[in-house]
CSV table of C-alpha atoms in Angstrom, one decimal:
chain,number,residue,atom,x,y,z
P,58,UNK,CA,0.0,0.0,0.0
P,59,UNK,CA,1.2,3.5,-0.8
P,60,UNK,CA,1.4,6.5,1.4
P,61,UNK,CA,-2.0,7.4,3.1
P,62,UNK,CA,-2.2,10.4,5.4
P,63,UNK,CA,-5.0,12.2,7.1
P,64,UNK,CA,-6.1,15.4,8.8
P,65,UNK,CA,-8.5,14.7,11.6
P,66,UNK,CA,-9.9,17.9,13.2
P,67,UNK,CA,-12.4,17.9,16.1
P,68,UNK,CA,-15.4,20.2,15.3
P,69,UNK,CA,-15.4,21.9,18.7
P,70,UNK,CA,-14.9,25.1,16.7
P,71,UNK,CA,-13.6,26.4,13.4
P,72,UNK,CA,-10.0,26.2,12.3
P,73,UNK,CA,-7.5,28.6,13.8
P,74,UNK,CA,-3.8,29.4,13.0
P,75,UNK,CA,-2.6,26.4,15.0
P,76,UNK,CA,-4.9,23.9,13.3
P,77,UNK,CA,-4.0,25.2,9.9
P,78,UNK,CA,-0.4,24.4,10.6
P,79,UNK,CA,-1.3,20.8,11.3
P,80,UNK,CA,-3.6,20.6,8.3
P,81,UNK,CA,-0.9,22.0,6.0
P,82,UNK,CA,1.8,19.8,7.3
P,83,UNK,CA,-0.3,16.6,6.8
P,84,UNK,CA,-1.3,17.7,3.3
P,85,UNK,CA,2.3,18.6,2.3
P,86,UNK,CA,3.7,15.3,3.6
P,87,UNK,CA,1.1,13.4,1.5
P,88,UNK,CA,1.8,15.4,-1.6
P,89,UNK,CA,5.6,15.2,-1.2
P,90,UNK,CA,5.3,11.4,-1.0
P,91,UNK,CA,2.9,11.2,-3.9
P,92,UNK,CA,0.3,9.8,-1.6
P,93,UNK,CA,-3.3,10.1,-0.7
P,94,UNK,CA,-4.6,12.7,1.8
P,95,UNK,CA,-7.8,12.0,3.7
P,96,UNK,CA,-10.0,14.1,6.0
P,97,UNK,CA,-11.7,12.7,9.1
P,98,UNK,CA,-14.1,14.7,11.3
P,99,UNK,CA,-13.4,13.5,14.9
P,100,UNK,CA,-16.7,14.2,16.4
P,101,UNK,CA,-16.8,11.2,18.8
P,102,UNK,CA,-17.0,13.6,21.8
P,103,UNK,CA,-20.4,14.9,20.7
P,104,UNK,CA,-21.2,17.1,23.8
P,105,UNK,CA,-18.1,19.3,22.9
P,106,UNK,CA,-18.9,19.6,19.2
P,107,UNK,CA,-20.3,22.9,17.9
P,108,UNK,CA,-23.2,22.4,15.4
P,109,UNK,CA,-22.1,23.4,11.9
P,110,UNK,CA,-18.4,23.6,12.8
P,111,UNK,CA,-17.7,20.5,10.6
P,112,UNK,CA,-19.1,22.2,7.5
P,113,UNK,CA,-17.2,25.4,8.3
P,114,UNK,CA,-13.9,23.4,8.6
P,115,UNK,CA,-14.5,21.8,5.3
P,116,UNK,CA,-15.1,25.2,3.7
P,117,UNK,CA,-12.0,26.7,5.3
P,118,UNK,CA,-9.8,23.9,4.0
P,119,UNK,CA,-11.3,24.3,0.6
P,120,UNK,CA,-10.6,28.1,0.6
P,121,UNK,CA,-6.9,27.2,1.3
P,122,UNK,CA,-6.8,24.7,-1.5
P,123,UNK,CA,-6.5,21.7,0.8
P,124,UNK,CA,-9.0,19.2,-0.6
P,125,UNK,CA,-9.1,15.5,0.4
P,126,UNK,CA,-8.6,12.8,-2.1
P,127,UNK,CA,-11.6,10.8,-0.8
P,128,UNK,CA,-14.9,11.8,0.8
P,129,UNK,CA,-14.6,12.8,4.4
P,130,UNK,CA,-15.8,10.5,7.2
P,131,UNK,CA,-17.4,11.3,10.5
P,132,UNK,CA,-16.5,9.3,13.7
P,133,UNK,CA,-20.0,9.8,15.1
P,134,UNK,CA,-21.2,7.4,12.3
P,135,UNK,CA,-18.7,4.7,13.0
P,136,UNK,CA,-19.7,3.3,16.4
P,137,UNK,CA,-20.2,-0.2,15.2
P,138,UNK,CA,-16.5,-0.4,14.2
P,139,UNK,CA,-15.4,0.7,17.7
P,140,UNK,CA,-17.8,-1.8,19.3
P,141,UNK,CA,-16.3,-4.6,17.2
P,142,UNK,CA,-12.8,-3.6,18.3
P,143,UNK,CA,-13.8,-3.5,21.9
P,144,UNK,CA,-15.4,-6.9,21.7
P,145,UNK,CA,-12.2,-8.3,20.2
P,146,UNK,CA,-10.2,-6.9,23.1
P,147,UNK,CA,-12.7,-8.2,25.6
P,148,UNK,CA,-12.5,-11.7,24.1
P,149,UNK,CA,-8.7,-11.5,24.5
P,150,UNK,CA,-9.0,-10.5,28.2
P,151,UNK,CA,-7.4,-7.1,27.6
P,152,UNK,CA,-10.2,-4.9,28.9
P,153,UNK,CA,-12.4,-4.8,32.1
P,154,UNK,CA,-15.3,-2.8,33.5
P,155,UNK,CA,-14.5,0.0,35.8
P,156,UNK,CA,-16.8,1.5,38.4
P,157,UNK,CA,-14.6,4.3,39.6
P,158,UNK,CA,-15.5,8.0,39.6
P,159,UNK,CA,-12.8,10.7,39.3
P,160,UNK,CA,-13.1,11.3,43.0
P,161,UNK,CA,-12.6,7.5,43.7
P,162,UNK,CA,-9.4,7.6,41.6
P,163,UNK,CA,-8.1,10.8,43.3
P,164,UNK,CA,-8.7,9.3,46.8
P,165,UNK,CA,-7.0,6.0,45.8
P,166,UNK,CA,-4.0,7.9,44.5
P,167,UNK,CA,-3.8,10.1,47.5
P,168,UNK,CA,-3.9,7.1,49.8
P,169,UNK,CA,-1.0,5.6,47.9
P,170,UNK,CA,1.0,8.8,48.0
P,171,UNK,CA,0.6,9.4,44.2
P,172,UNK,CA,-2.0,12.1,44.1
P,173,UNK,CA,-0.3,14.5,41.7
P,174,UNK,CA,-2.2,14.7,38.4
P,175,UNK,CA,-0.3,14.2,35.2
P,176,UNK,CA,-1.1,17.0,32.7
P,177,UNK,CA,-4.5,17.3,34.5
P,178,UNK,CA,-5.1,13.6,34.2
P,179,UNK,CA,-5.2,11.0,37.0
P,180,UNK,CA,-3.1,8.0,36.4
P,181,UNK,CA,-5.5,5.1,37.1
P,182,UNK,CA,-4.2,2.8,39.9
P,183,UNK,CA,-5.9,-0.3,38.6
P,184,UNK,CA,-8.6,-0.4,41.3
P,185,UNK,CA,-11.1,-2.5,39.3
P,186,UNK,CA,-8.7,-4.8,37.5
P,187,UNK,CA,-9.8,-7.7,39.7
P,188,UNK,CA,-13.5,-6.9,40.1
P,189,UNK,CA,-16.0,-4.1,40.8
P,190,UNK,CA,-16.5,-5.0,44.4
P,191,UNK,CA,-20.2,-4.3,44.3
P,192,UNK,CA,-19.8,-1.0,42.3
P,193,UNK,CA,-21.8,-0.6,39.1
P,194,UNK,CA,-19.8,-0.6,35.9
P,195,UNK,CA,-19.2,2.8,34.5
P,196,UNK,CA,-16.4,2.7,31.9
P,197,UNK,CA,-14.3,0.1,30.1
P,198,UNK,CA,-10.5,0.2,30.5
P,199,UNK,CA,-7.7,-1.5,28.7
P,200,UNK,CA,-4.8,-3.2,30.6
P,201,UNK,CA,-1.5,-1.3,30.5
P,202,UNK,CA,0.6,-4.2,31.9
P,203,UNK,CA,1.5,-7.5,30.4
P,204,UNK,CA,0.2,-10.9,31.4
P,205,UNK,CA,2.8,-11.2,34.2
P,206,UNK,CA,1.9,-7.8,35.6
P,207,UNK,CA,5.1,-6.2,34.3
P,208,UNK,CA,5.2,-2.7,33.0
P,209,UNK,CA,4.7,-2.0,29.3
P,210,UNK,CA,7.3,0.4,27.9
P,211,UNK,CA,6.6,1.8,24.5
P,212,UNK,CA,9.5,2.8,22.3
P,213,UNK,CA,8.8,4.7,19.1
P,214,UNK,CA,10.5,7.1,16.7
P,215,UNK,CA,9.1,10.4,15.6
P,216,UNK,CA,10.3,11.7,12.2
P,217,UNK,CA,10.9,15.1,13.7
P,218,UNK,CA,11.5,14.6,17.5
P,219,UNK,CA,13.6,11.4,17.2
P,220,UNK,CA,13.6,8.5,19.6
P,221,UNK,CA,10.7,8.5,22.1
P,222,UNK,CA,9.9,6.3,25.1
P,223,UNK,CA,7.1,6.1,27.6
P,224,UNK,CA,6.4,3.7,30.5
P,225,UNK,CA,2.7,3.3,29.7
P,226,UNK,CA,1.9,1.6,33.0
P,227,UNK,CA,3.5,4.2,35.2
P,228,UNK,CA,2.8,7.3,33.1
P,229,UNK,CA,-0.8,6.6,32.0
P,230,UNK,CA,-2.2,3.4,33.7
P,231,UNK,CA,-5.2,1.5,32.4
P,232,UNK,CA,-6.9,4.0,30.2
P,233,UNK,CA,-10.6,4.3,29.1
P,234,UNK,CA,-11.9,3.0,25.8
P,235,UNK,CA,-15.6,3.3,26.5
P,236,UNK,CA,-16.6,6.2,28.7
P,237,UNK,CA,-19.0,6.3,31.6
P,238,UNK,CA,-21.3,8.6,29.5
P,239,UNK,CA,-21.6,5.9,26.8
P,240,UNK,CA,-19.3,7.7,24.4
P,241,UNK,CA,-16.3,6.1,22.7
P,242,UNK,CA,-12.9,7.3,23.8
P,243,UNK,CA,-10.7,9.1,21.4
P,244,UNK,CA,-7.8,6.6,21.7
P,245,UNK,CA,-9.9,3.7,20.5
P,246,UNK,CA,-11.7,5.6,17.8
P,247,UNK,CA,-8.5,7.0,16.2
P,248,UNK,CA,-6.7,3.6,16.2
P,249,UNK,CA,-9.7,1.8,14.6
P,250,UNK,CA,-10.3,4.5,12.0
P,251,UNK,CA,-6.6,4.8,11.0
P,252,UNK,CA,-6.6,1.0,10.4
P,253,UNK,CA,-9.9,1.0,8.5
P,254,UNK,CA,-8.8,3.9,6.3
P,255,UNK,CA,-5.4,2.3,5.6
P,256,UNK,CA,-3.5,5.2,7.1
P,257,UNK,CA,0.3,4.7,6.9
P,258,UNK,CA,1.6,8.1,8.1
P,259,UNK,CA,0.3,10.4,10.9
P,260,UNK,CA,1.3,14.0,10.8
P,261,UNK,CA,-0.2,16.1,13.6
P,262,UNK,CA,0.6,18.7,16.3
P,263,UNK,CA,3.3,18.1,18.9
P,264,UNK,CA,0.7,18.3,21.7
P,265,UNK,CA,-0.7,14.9,20.5
P,266,UNK,CA,2.7,13.1,20.7
P,267,UNK,CA,1.9,12.0,24.3
P,268,UNK,CA,-1.1,10.0,22.9
P,269,UNK,CA,1.1,8.0,20.6
P,270,UNK,CA,2.2,5.3,23.1
P,271,UNK,CA,-1.4,4.6,24.0
P,272,UNK,CA,-2.3,4.2,20.3
P,273,UNK,CA,0.7,2.0,19.6
P,274,UNK,CA,-0.4,-0.2,22.5
P,275,UNK,CA,-3.9,-0.6,21.1
P,276,UNK,CA,-2.5,-1.2,17.6
P,277,UNK,CA,-0.4,-4.1,19.0
P,278,UNK,CA,-3.3,-5.6,21.0
P,279,UNK,CA,-5.6,-5.5,17.9
P,280,UNK,CA,-2.9,-6.8,15.6
P,281,UNK,CA,-3.0,-3.7,13.4
P,282,UNK,CA,-0.1,-2.3,11.3
P,283,UNK,CA,2.4,0.1,12.8
P,284,UNK,CA,2.3,3.7,11.6
P,285,UNK,CA,4.9,6.4,11.0
P,286,UNK,CA,4.5,9.6,13.1
P,287,UNK,CA,5.6,13.1,12.6
P,288,UNK,CA,4.6,15.8,15.2
P,289,UNK,CA,4.8,19.4,14.1
P,290,UNK,CA,5.7,22.5,16.0
P,291,UNK,CA,3.0,24.2,17.9
P,292,UNK,CA,1.7,27.7,17.4
P,293,UNK,CA,1.7,29.5,20.8
P,294,UNK,CA,-0.6,32.1,22.2
P,295,UNK,CA,0.4,35.4,23.8
P,296,UNK,CA,0.7,33.6,27.2
P,297,UNK,CA,3.2,31.1,25.8
P,298,UNK,CA,0.7,28.2,25.9
P,299,UNK,CA,-0.4,26.2,22.9
P,300,UNK,CA,-2.8,28.2,20.7
P,301,UNK,CA,-6.2,26.6,21.1
P,302,UNK,CA,-9.9,27.4,21.3
P,303,UNK,CA,-9.6,27.2,25.1
P,304,UNK,CA,-6.7,29.6,24.9
P,305,UNK,CA,-8.3,32.4,23.0
P,306,UNK,CA,-7.6,31.3,19.5
P,307,UNK,CA,-9.7,33.1,16.9
P,308,UNK,CA,-11.0,31.8,13.6
P,309,UNK,CA,-8.7,31.9,10.7
P,310,UNK,CA,-8.9,35.1,8.7
P,311,UNK,CA,-9.2,33.8,5.2
P,312,UNK,CA,-9.8,37.1,3.4
P,313,UNK,CA,-6.4,36.4,1.9
P,314,UNK,CA,-5.9,32.6,2.1
P,315,UNK,CA,-2.4,32.8,0.7
P,316,UNK,CA,-1.4,35.0,3.6
P,317,UNK,CA,-2.8,32.4,6.1
P,318,UNK,CA,-1.0,29.6,4.3
P,319,UNK,CA,2.3,31.6,4.3
P,320,UNK,CA,2.1,32.1,8.1
P,321,UNK,CA,1.5,28.3,8.6
P,322,UNK,CA,4.3,27.4,6.2
P,323,UNK,CA,6.7,29.7,8.1
P,324,UNK,CA,5.8,28.0,11.4
P,325,UNK,CA,6.8,24.7,9.7
P,326,UNK,CA,10.2,26.2,8.8
P,327,UNK,CA,9.4,26.7,5.1
P,328,UNK,CA,10.1,29.9,3.1
P,329,UNK,CA,7.7,30.1,0.2
P,330,UNK,CA,8.2,33.0,-2.1
P,331,UNK,CA,5.0,32.7,-4.2
P,332,UNK,CA,2.0,35.0,-3.6
P,333,UNK,CA,-0.9,33.0,-4.9
P,334,UNK,CA,-2.3,30.0,-2.9
P,335,UNK,CA,-1.7,27.4,-5.7
P,336,UNK,CA,1.8,28.5,-6.4
P,337,UNK,CA,2.6,28.8,-2.7
P,338,UNK,CA,1.4,25.3,-2.1
P,339,UNK,CA,3.5,24.0,-5.0
P,340,UNK,CA,6.5,25.8,-3.6
P,341,UNK,CA,5.9,24.3,-0.1
P,342,UNK,CA,5.6,20.8,-1.5
P,343,UNK,CA,9.0,21.1,-3.3
P,344,UNK,CA,10.6,22.4,-0.1
P,345,UNK,CA,9.0,19.7,2.0
P,346,UNK,CA,10.2,17.0,-0.4
P,347,UNK,CA,13.8,18.4,-0.2
P,348,UNK,CA,13.8,17.7,3.6
P,349,UNK,CA,13.7,14.0,2.8
P,350,UNK,CA,11.8,13.2,6.0
P,351,UNK,CA,11.5,9.4,5.9
């Protein structure tokens, strides 16, 4: 199979400068490899999605000349695929029901002297691994240790960041695949969709690099192909934090699409000289190809 990449925005709002950088990078990488570029709307977390944002994102990308090679797909329409993957993991004994609330987890960690959150997340201590002890099931978690109980350490290579390693057991713990509110977790959905769409290369923002070990773990459990990853530089807000909808990012100003593309290309370390969108994109593809990122 040839190169197949994708851009997978969440429609929690329209595209901003940071998300255009990720979109452009994934498009450039596909074009530089002579591959296929897909678009997936990651709307699995439906309560956070803004009505109509998906259509606006498609329109913004089109204005910038970033058109997918196949029709877009929406995660909210793909629940049967996620259920099948979860059933396979259940049959293999790799998942279990969890009855813990966030407060339960926080109290258990505090009692064990490990109450400090990791990036705002609580590393699950495995409370329900061996049974619910009378609690009703809320979520479904995947084991982050091997059959003997030893830690799982994930080694992987990022095409930009180089060699990476994470002790999944200690850094993340058993993570959720099916949420207490009945929604599918991002980690399971993205792994299943990447496999079903035949994705070979993932190009996305550096803030998502921390998710990669969890996704590699699921790929291995499900017997899915390994992918190549490239995580791009982030656009930062005035406060030095990642530019995001939660951090005051405003919608892209596309009165002049070439200007927006030029700014995104500059963030990626490119130096396009063209002034029209089409010529600028062609210039960026040539420069990206010269980098010879494997």
